[in-house]
């Protein structure tokens, strides 16, 4: 086997494409590498789940690994991967130093998904009832960990242009350490749209989102307490179907048939659910990254209403496929208009297709990405010499994560 064509992915969980956009994103990355001829191994310390993708069907080798255990050292040394992809910075913290010591020539990639510290800082500002400012990030404890992880890696994959800007301007990260790689989608044709249900064939509003993700739970509370009563006042017969994986009891308790607020839980087929709805509602008040649920709405030809944070970095200078507002009264008014006005609805649908076809096509990114990977593999030593802060953070005196892990491993043997 060509050692230059072995990819090891280390994930905190097994991919669940029907539960979250992160699972879909991971399968897109796997597909990119497989098409380039890589043999892919996906390793995780997580328990298997009923909803995980069958990696064998994806022709991916599955490997269960253990946290804080030197058995990983043996595994990675034997595998000898050419590229290691950490899924989120927490996995780099746990396993990065082991990869560095046992497979030093492997190219180390970090898939950030979104900037965790941005989501946390915005959530904190929201709870403290104040506006988020970028300086909040500099005092956020998790930012120090996340930025250290980005610096230790050879390249970090970013899905949001705004987050790339934050990293280069606020944190002064060298742009050579970052690569913009958003969700990778297929082109939508007029024929594709013609196959979708029409305005008349659709009914109801829908919200969809994984409930393990705090911004989604907050958005559903906001809908229930503030926005939905305003919509219901104008559309007494309106129904909002709330879907999402892993709903807790507090989510299920929001169900109220009389109010037309129906909590459905996990969707067997998310695309089907979104295609049947007339309008997607996503009033996100904090968060980061780009929102898979809103891209899915565009793919399904379903206009959406969201906030400035919901639409952040998603549409460039194009028109949104519905409306964007942070005012709950305006949100409700616009939602009702979008639901009732077919002309407005069709315009929103058209805008969504434009956004996908101009900003998210796989063909826009895959060649440049693979060229970057090949260049880094060919120039890895020079690249690392130019990343002095990264090599500084690999220095033994600063490797607290390594020694904490070794201490836990030793303690577990007692």
Short mmCIF file of N, CA and C in Angstrom, two decimals, residues 21 23-33 182-185 299 362:
data_model
loop_
_atom_site.label_atom_id
_atom_site.label_comp_id
_atom_site.label_asym_id
_atom_site.label_seq_id
_atom_site.Cartn_x
_atom_site.Cartn_y
_atom_site.Cartn_z
N UNK A 21 -25.41 17.92 10.59
CA UNK A 21 -24.65 18.36 9.42
C UNK A 21 -23.19 17.93 9.53
N UNK A 23 -22.04 15.11 10.56
CA UNK A 23 -21.92 13.75 10.02
C UNK A 23 -21.88 13.77 8.50
N UNK A 24 -22.72 14.62 7.90
CA UNK A 24 -22.73 14.77 6.44
C UNK A 24 -21.40 15.31 5.96
N UNK A 25 -20.91 16.32 6.65
CA UNK A 25 -19.62 16.94 6.31
C UNK A 25 -18.50 15.90 6.33
N UNK A 26 -18.50 15.04 7.34
CA UNK A 26 -17.44 14.04 7.45
C UNK A 26 -17.48 13.08 6.26
N UNK A 27 -18.66 12.67 5.83
CA UNK A 27 -18.76 11.77 4.69
C UNK A 27 -18.28 12.45 3.40
N UNK A 28 -18.50 13.77 3.31
CA UNK A 28 -18.00 14.52 2.16
C UNK A 28 -16.47 14.50 2.12
N UNK A 29 -15.85 14.68 3.28
CA UNK A 29 -14.39 14.66 3.35
C UNK A 29 -13.84 13.26 3.03
N UNK A 30 -14.49 12.25 3.55
CA UNK A 30 -14.08 10.87 3.26
C UNK A 30 -14.14 10.61 1.75
N UNK A 31 -15.22 11.05 1.13
CA UNK A 31 -15.40 10.87 -0.31
C UNK A 31 -14.28 11.56 -1.10
N UNK A 32 -13.91 12.78 -0.68
CA UNK A 32 -12.84 13.52 -1.36
C UNK A 32 -11.53 12.72 -1.36
N UNK A 33 -11.17 12.20 -0.20
CA UNK A 33 -9.91 11.47 -0.08
C UNK A 33 -9.96 10.12 -0.80
N UNK A 182 -15.96 24.71 2.66
CA UNK A 182 -17.31 24.63 3.21
C UNK A 182 -17.98 23.30 2.86
N UNK A 183 -19.27 23.18 3.09
CA UNK A 183 -19.99 21.98 2.66
C UNK A 183 -19.85 21.85 1.14
N UNK A 184 -19.73 20.62 0.68
CA UNK A 184 -19.46 20.35 -0.74
C UNK A 184 -20.70 19.70 -1.35
N UNK A 185 -21.41 20.46 -2.18
CA UNK A 185 -22.71 20.02 -2.69
C UNK A 185 -22.71 19.86 -4.19
N UNK A 299 -31.47 23.06 -0.68
CA UNK A 299 -31.44 21.86 -1.52
C UNK A 299 -32.85 21.29 -1.73
N UNK A 362 -19.09 21.27 -5.08
CA UNK A 362 -17.89 20.48 -4.78
C UNK A 362 -16.74 20.80 -5.75
#
